[in-house]
């Protein structure tokens, strides 16, 4: 352990060792001909074998080694030649240097030098479609002949009788076309290096020929490796006949060790033989032995979905012993592990606008990169997805707002407000990934305010203007005093309660709209196909005498002078237009619209979920899978728009305003601040403005906390004060223009982040791509809101999108935003038997009854918020969200700090589990 600590703990300026590609070649007779080096297995992280048929690679699997092979490998390293930092030069060749070293140390007889050299230089056959690689011996012979021409005297001295010398120059071998075209290179990072393992049995050796070589610099060795990657390590094992299986297992053992992260680092930093032996011993310390009678070694173990980090092993040897478990000690302020007190963005400065200034300084250096970082096709899919979600939300909210305010604010105001505020916010705010939208509590406030103004003969828009100005002023005071530092008291309990509620609202509203659609187009449950002859619907005039006055007027206007009409030939719309009436028991029956709408609704949701998960599918190449996953929602919308057009059922379509003018003719685009109300109303407006301020602050900052969670791995920092500043400024603009007020939308913001998540482009076969973070930029948000603004001119195109398809997208966003929420995981535990419960970190430390109690309290709070939202008391909804913080504080007296540190923690599950495993390992040591 001390030696490993010394090797790994050395401080140097050299970069981390590169990824290794390891290839195992065995000396075999191919089709009864001469012996060749044939590739039989390869490693990056997992083993891939050439199947016995020789036509294909196996699936990547965890390499299972025998303990005996590891001990034999240890013996090989103890007794063989160890050549570290050997220079690969033209004179003499590296192959000769290995053989000469064996002779000098007495491990090989000098008369066997040429036979061993000849064996090492034999042709290499790789597992490709067709291998026409040049023999290394032929290449070596060519190089040797060139050298002979240049230096005949030297050639005469070294050329033995009866055997042509094959010389290999490791620096100047040409690459084969097969290597350059090998698609496997996509799995390797650009700086990858190779380690070549050569094992085989020969008839001229009495004892083993063993060599472990590390070149000083990685060198391209021509066709030695399957892919054009420079070689850094060579392990050679030649031995007498009869032990081919043993040699094969030793070769697999060293190849597996080279793919192990800890031994890989030791191999790069080793100074001598003992360092390598210490590395093998460390590997043996970590090995798990399975009893042979209880497990079949022929079974291939599938790679795990998430690989355990080797950091815990490295930390034991590099000063990482002092790492503390988050949860072993009480957290500051008694808030468990869920607070954000360690977040730099939420530290109170104590200076006027100190937090705002720090936010600006923090975000300014990234402003340029916020534009060119969006140059990726993934940004296009995010734009289309969020645009359709935003348009649907704007139409829905605008319609409800029009009903609540008698069209003083309507769909067009909703479109314009969304476009203006969203574009400015994404362009200048601290966290451009946040999407602004109108919220339910704002709608409730607008309805109550309009009714109050109407009952008291106030000018609604002027009264609303002053409330907006007061609220914006109060928000600016909160910005100036660094009040956003209060966000650090929002623990996971508060965040998940709020985000789950918003997600449930999205899911509920999606179904509510579909049920309302079913009411508008009712299904005739009493319809029987056998009784179809009994059903009828006819158009008849209200005046049995013939023509109605309304029809007569219509005829006069159309310069028609017919005095009679064939009522039976009119359509439904024409019948009602001309004052007729529909008579019959089948007049209300619309057989297909509701059914088709639900097919589109559930189809869009199901297709979106399936295509989003398609990147982990077994079908199609990686690039195609990733592209399909990125464009999952757009593809789903296009598919079901096409199905709707193909079937031809008259489903309700998306309708956007086609004219740019206020919804109400009684108002303009600028609201005058004076003249409509008594002077005291301007001052009294500060009281309801306080309620709006609480609403804005809570909605904005809780969403900002969720967006800036550590598990999203954002690298450009947050801007809580800067975000609230722009929300306040935009509130002033919206108040003067009579537009709705906007605040961060939780579900759409989470959907925006999910659509921009980045993963590693290169991953070893069998390894799941690693989450790198989110593509942080401003372009997607800005373009989304610009498109929303010009949607008025895109009405001819948007009218083909069925509303049930967009409701399906709403359902998808609601369900998708619940993924990874610990609250949902704990809810599922209520329905699971103990033996089927997942290995969550909190279940290791907190009794199950305490977990259920915590979940029950969270459900009660959520239910109370839902009930409150659904009543007239919804006006105090933001105050009740604030009360969640108080409820969480009260839970300190019901739960121990130990329990709360695991149940109410914002650290991602995987990070916590890593720390837990690390702690166990330290105790064991």
mmCIF file with all atom_site columns, C-alpha atoms in Angstrom, residues 46-111:
data_model
loop_
_atom_site.group_PDB
_atom_site.id
_atom_site.type_symbol
_atom_site.label_atom_id
_atom_site.label_alt_id
_atom_site.label_comp_id
_atom_site.label_asym_id
_atom_site.label_entity_id
_atom_site.label_seq_id
_atom_site.pdbx_PDB_ins_code
_atom_site.Cartn_x
_atom_site.Cartn_y
_atom_site.Cartn_z
_atom_site.occupancy
_atom_site.B_iso_or_equiv
_atom_site.pdbx_formal_charge
_atom_site.auth_seq_id
_atom_site.auth_comp_id
_atom_site.auth_asym_id
_atom_site.auth_atom_id
_atom_site.pdbx_PDB_model_num
ATOM 1  C CA . UNK A 1 46  ? -14.832 -4.480  -21.296 1.00 0.00 ? 46  UNK A CA 1
ATOM 2  C CA . UNK A 1 47  ? -13.676 -7.603  -23.065 1.00 0.00 ? 47  UNK A CA 1
ATOM 3  C CA . UNK A 1 48  ? -14.741 -8.477  -26.605 1.00 0.00 ? 48  UNK A CA 1
ATOM 4  C CA . UNK A 1 49  ? -13.815 -11.900 -27.961 1.00 0.00 ? 49  UNK A CA 1
ATOM 5  C CA . UNK A 1 50  ? -13.636 -13.154 -31.513 1.00 0.00 ? 50  UNK A CA 1
ATOM 6  C CA . UNK A 1 51  ? -16.381 -15.779 -31.641 1.00 0.00 ? 51  UNK A CA 1
ATOM 7  C CA . UNK A 1 52  ? -15.363 -19.352 -32.451 1.00 0.00 ? 52  UNK A CA 1
ATOM 8  C CA . UNK A 1 53  ? -16.780 -19.040 -35.952 1.00 0.00 ? 53  UNK A CA 1
ATOM 9  C CA . UNK A 1 54  ? -14.272 -16.246 -36.488 1.00 0.00 ? 54  UNK A CA 1
ATOM 10 C CA . UNK A 1 55  ? -16.766 -14.050 -38.314 1.00 0.00 ? 55  UNK A CA 1
ATOM 11 C CA . UNK A 1 56  ? -17.798 -11.578 -35.634 1.00 0.00 ? 56  UNK A CA 1
ATOM 12 C CA . UNK A 1 57  ? -17.006 -9.963  -32.318 1.00 0.00 ? 57  UNK A CA 1
ATOM 13 C CA . UNK A 1 58  ? -18.852 -11.003 -29.190 1.00 0.00 ? 58  UNK A CA 1
ATOM 14 C CA . UNK A 1 59  ? -20.949 -8.548  -27.197 1.00 0.00 ? 59  UNK A CA 1
ATOM 15 C CA . UNK A 1 60  ? -18.872 -6.559  -24.700 1.00 0.00 ? 60  UNK A CA 1
ATOM 16 C CA . UNK A 1 61  ? -18.812 -8.306  -21.323 1.00 0.00 ? 61  UNK A CA 1
ATOM 17 C CA . UNK A 1 62  ? -17.089 -8.093  -17.971 1.00 0.00 ? 62  UNK A CA 1
ATOM 18 C CA . UNK A 1 63  ? -13.832 -10.059 -18.160 1.00 0.00 ? 63  UNK A CA 1
ATOM 19 C CA . UNK A 1 64  ? -13.883 -12.990 -15.725 1.00 0.00 ? 64  UNK A CA 1
ATOM 20 C CA . UNK A 1 65  ? -10.414 -14.228 -14.785 1.00 0.00 ? 65  UNK A CA 1
ATOM 21 C CA . UNK A 1 66  ? -9.217  -17.237 -12.874 1.00 0.00 ? 66  UNK A CA 1
ATOM 22 C CA . UNK A 1 67  ? -7.302  -16.466 -9.703  1.00 0.00 ? 67  UNK A CA 1
ATOM 23 C CA . UNK A 1 68  ? -4.601  -18.881 -10.858 1.00 0.00 ? 68  UNK A CA 1
ATOM 24 C CA . UNK A 1 69  ? -3.974  -16.848 -14.038 1.00 0.00 ? 69  UNK A CA 1
ATOM 25 C CA . UNK A 1 70  ? -3.420  -13.711 -11.965 1.00 0.00 ? 70  UNK A CA 1
ATOM 26 C CA . UNK A 1 71  ? -0.852  -15.471 -9.782  1.00 0.00 ? 71  UNK A CA 1
ATOM 27 C CA . UNK A 1 72  ? 0.852   -16.828 -12.903 1.00 0.00 ? 72  UNK A CA 1
ATOM 28 C CA . UNK A 1 73  ? 0.932   -13.307 -14.336 1.00 0.00 ? 73  UNK A CA 1
ATOM 29 C CA . UNK A 1 74  ? 2.521   -12.074 -11.123 1.00 0.00 ? 74  UNK A CA 1
ATOM 30 C CA . UNK A 1 75  ? 5.183   -14.756 -11.522 1.00 0.00 ? 75  UNK A CA 1
ATOM 31 C CA . UNK A 1 76  ? 5.761   -13.693 -15.127 1.00 0.00 ? 76  UNK A CA 1
ATOM 32 C CA . UNK A 1 77  ? 6.360   -10.084 -14.065 1.00 0.00 ? 77  UNK A CA 1
ATOM 33 C CA . UNK A 1 78  ? 8.721   -11.294 -11.319 1.00 0.00 ? 78  UNK A CA 1
ATOM 34 C CA . UNK A 1 79  ? 10.839  -13.449 -13.647 1.00 0.00 ? 79  UNK A CA 1
ATOM 35 C CA . UNK A 1 80  ? 10.526  -11.833 -17.075 1.00 0.00 ? 80  UNK A CA 1
ATOM 36 C CA . UNK A 1 81  ? 12.258  -8.863  -18.701 1.00 0.00 ? 81  UNK A CA 1
ATOM 37 C CA . UNK A 1 82  ? 10.943  -5.471  -17.632 1.00 0.00 ? 82  UNK A CA 1
ATOM 38 C CA . UNK A 1 83  ? 11.912  -2.643  -19.989 1.00 0.00 ? 83  UNK A CA 1
ATOM 39 C CA . UNK A 1 84  ? 10.508  0.722   -18.971 1.00 0.00 ? 84  UNK A CA 1
ATOM 40 C CA . UNK A 1 85  ? 10.755  3.911   -21.048 1.00 0.00 ? 85  UNK A CA 1
ATOM 41 C CA . UNK A 1 86  ? 12.546  2.149   -23.883 1.00 0.00 ? 86  UNK A CA 1
ATOM 42 C CA . UNK A 1 87  ? 13.325  4.346   -26.843 1.00 0.00 ? 87  UNK A CA 1
ATOM 43 C CA . UNK A 1 88  ? 11.931  3.120   -30.158 1.00 0.00 ? 88  UNK A CA 1
ATOM 44 C CA . UNK A 1 89  ? 14.700  4.053   -32.583 1.00 0.00 ? 89  UNK A CA 1
ATOM 45 C CA . UNK A 1 90  ? 15.781  2.916   -36.031 1.00 0.00 ? 90  UNK A CA 1
ATOM 46 C CA . UNK A 1 91  ? 19.010  1.265   -34.850 1.00 0.00 ? 91  UNK A CA 1
ATOM 47 C CA . UNK A 1 92  ? 18.609  -1.305  -33.412 1.00 0.00 ? 92  UNK A CA 1
ATOM 48 C CA . UNK A 1 93  ? 14.917  -2.189  -33.747 1.00 0.00 ? 93  UNK A CA 1
ATOM 49 C CA . UNK A 1 94  ? 12.747  -2.492  -30.674 1.00 0.00 ? 94  UNK A CA 1
ATOM 50 C CA . UNK A 1 95  ? 12.089  -6.183  -31.304 1.00 0.00 ? 95  UNK A CA 1
ATOM 51 C CA . UNK A 1 96  ? 15.810  -6.844  -31.295 1.00 0.00 ? 96  UNK A CA 1
ATOM 52 C CA . UNK A 1 97  ? 16.234  -4.812  -28.113 1.00 0.00 ? 97  UNK A CA 1
ATOM 53 C CA . UNK A 1 98  ? 13.734  -7.044  -26.302 1.00 0.00 ? 98  UNK A CA 1
ATOM 54 C CA . UNK A 1 99  ? 15.476  -10.218 -27.496 1.00 0.00 ? 99  UNK A CA 1
ATOM 55 C CA . UNK A 1 100 ? 18.937  -8.808  -26.709 1.00 0.00 ? 100 UNK A CA 1
ATOM 56 C CA . UNK A 1 101 ? 17.807  -7.910  -23.197 1.00 0.00 ? 101 UNK A CA 1
ATOM 57 C CA . UNK A 1 102 ? 16.682  -11.503 -22.640 1.00 0.00 ? 102 UNK A CA 1
ATOM 58 C CA . UNK A 1 103 ? 20.074  -12.806 -23.809 1.00 0.00 ? 103 UNK A CA 1
ATOM 59 C CA . UNK A 1 104 ? 22.010  -10.313 -21.642 1.00 0.00 ? 104 UNK A CA 1
ATOM 60 C CA . UNK A 1 105 ? 20.083  -11.324 -18.524 1.00 0.00 ? 105 UNK A CA 1
ATOM 61 C CA . UNK A 1 106 ? 20.575  -15.014 -19.257 1.00 0.00 ? 106 UNK A CA 1
ATOM 62 C CA . UNK A 1 107 ? 16.887  -15.708 -19.869 1.00 0.00 ? 107 UNK A CA 1
ATOM 63 C CA . UNK A 1 108 ? 17.388  -16.734 -23.510 1.00 0.00 ? 108 UNK A CA 1
ATOM 64 C CA . UNK A 1 109 ? 20.118  -18.670 -25.284 1.00 0.00 ? 109 UNK A CA 1
ATOM 65 C CA . UNK A 1 110 ? 21.858  -16.627 -27.971 1.00 0.00 ? 110 UNK A CA 1
ATOM 66 C CA . UNK A 1 111 ? 21.371  -19.310 -30.622 1.00 0.00 ? 111 UNK A CA 1
#
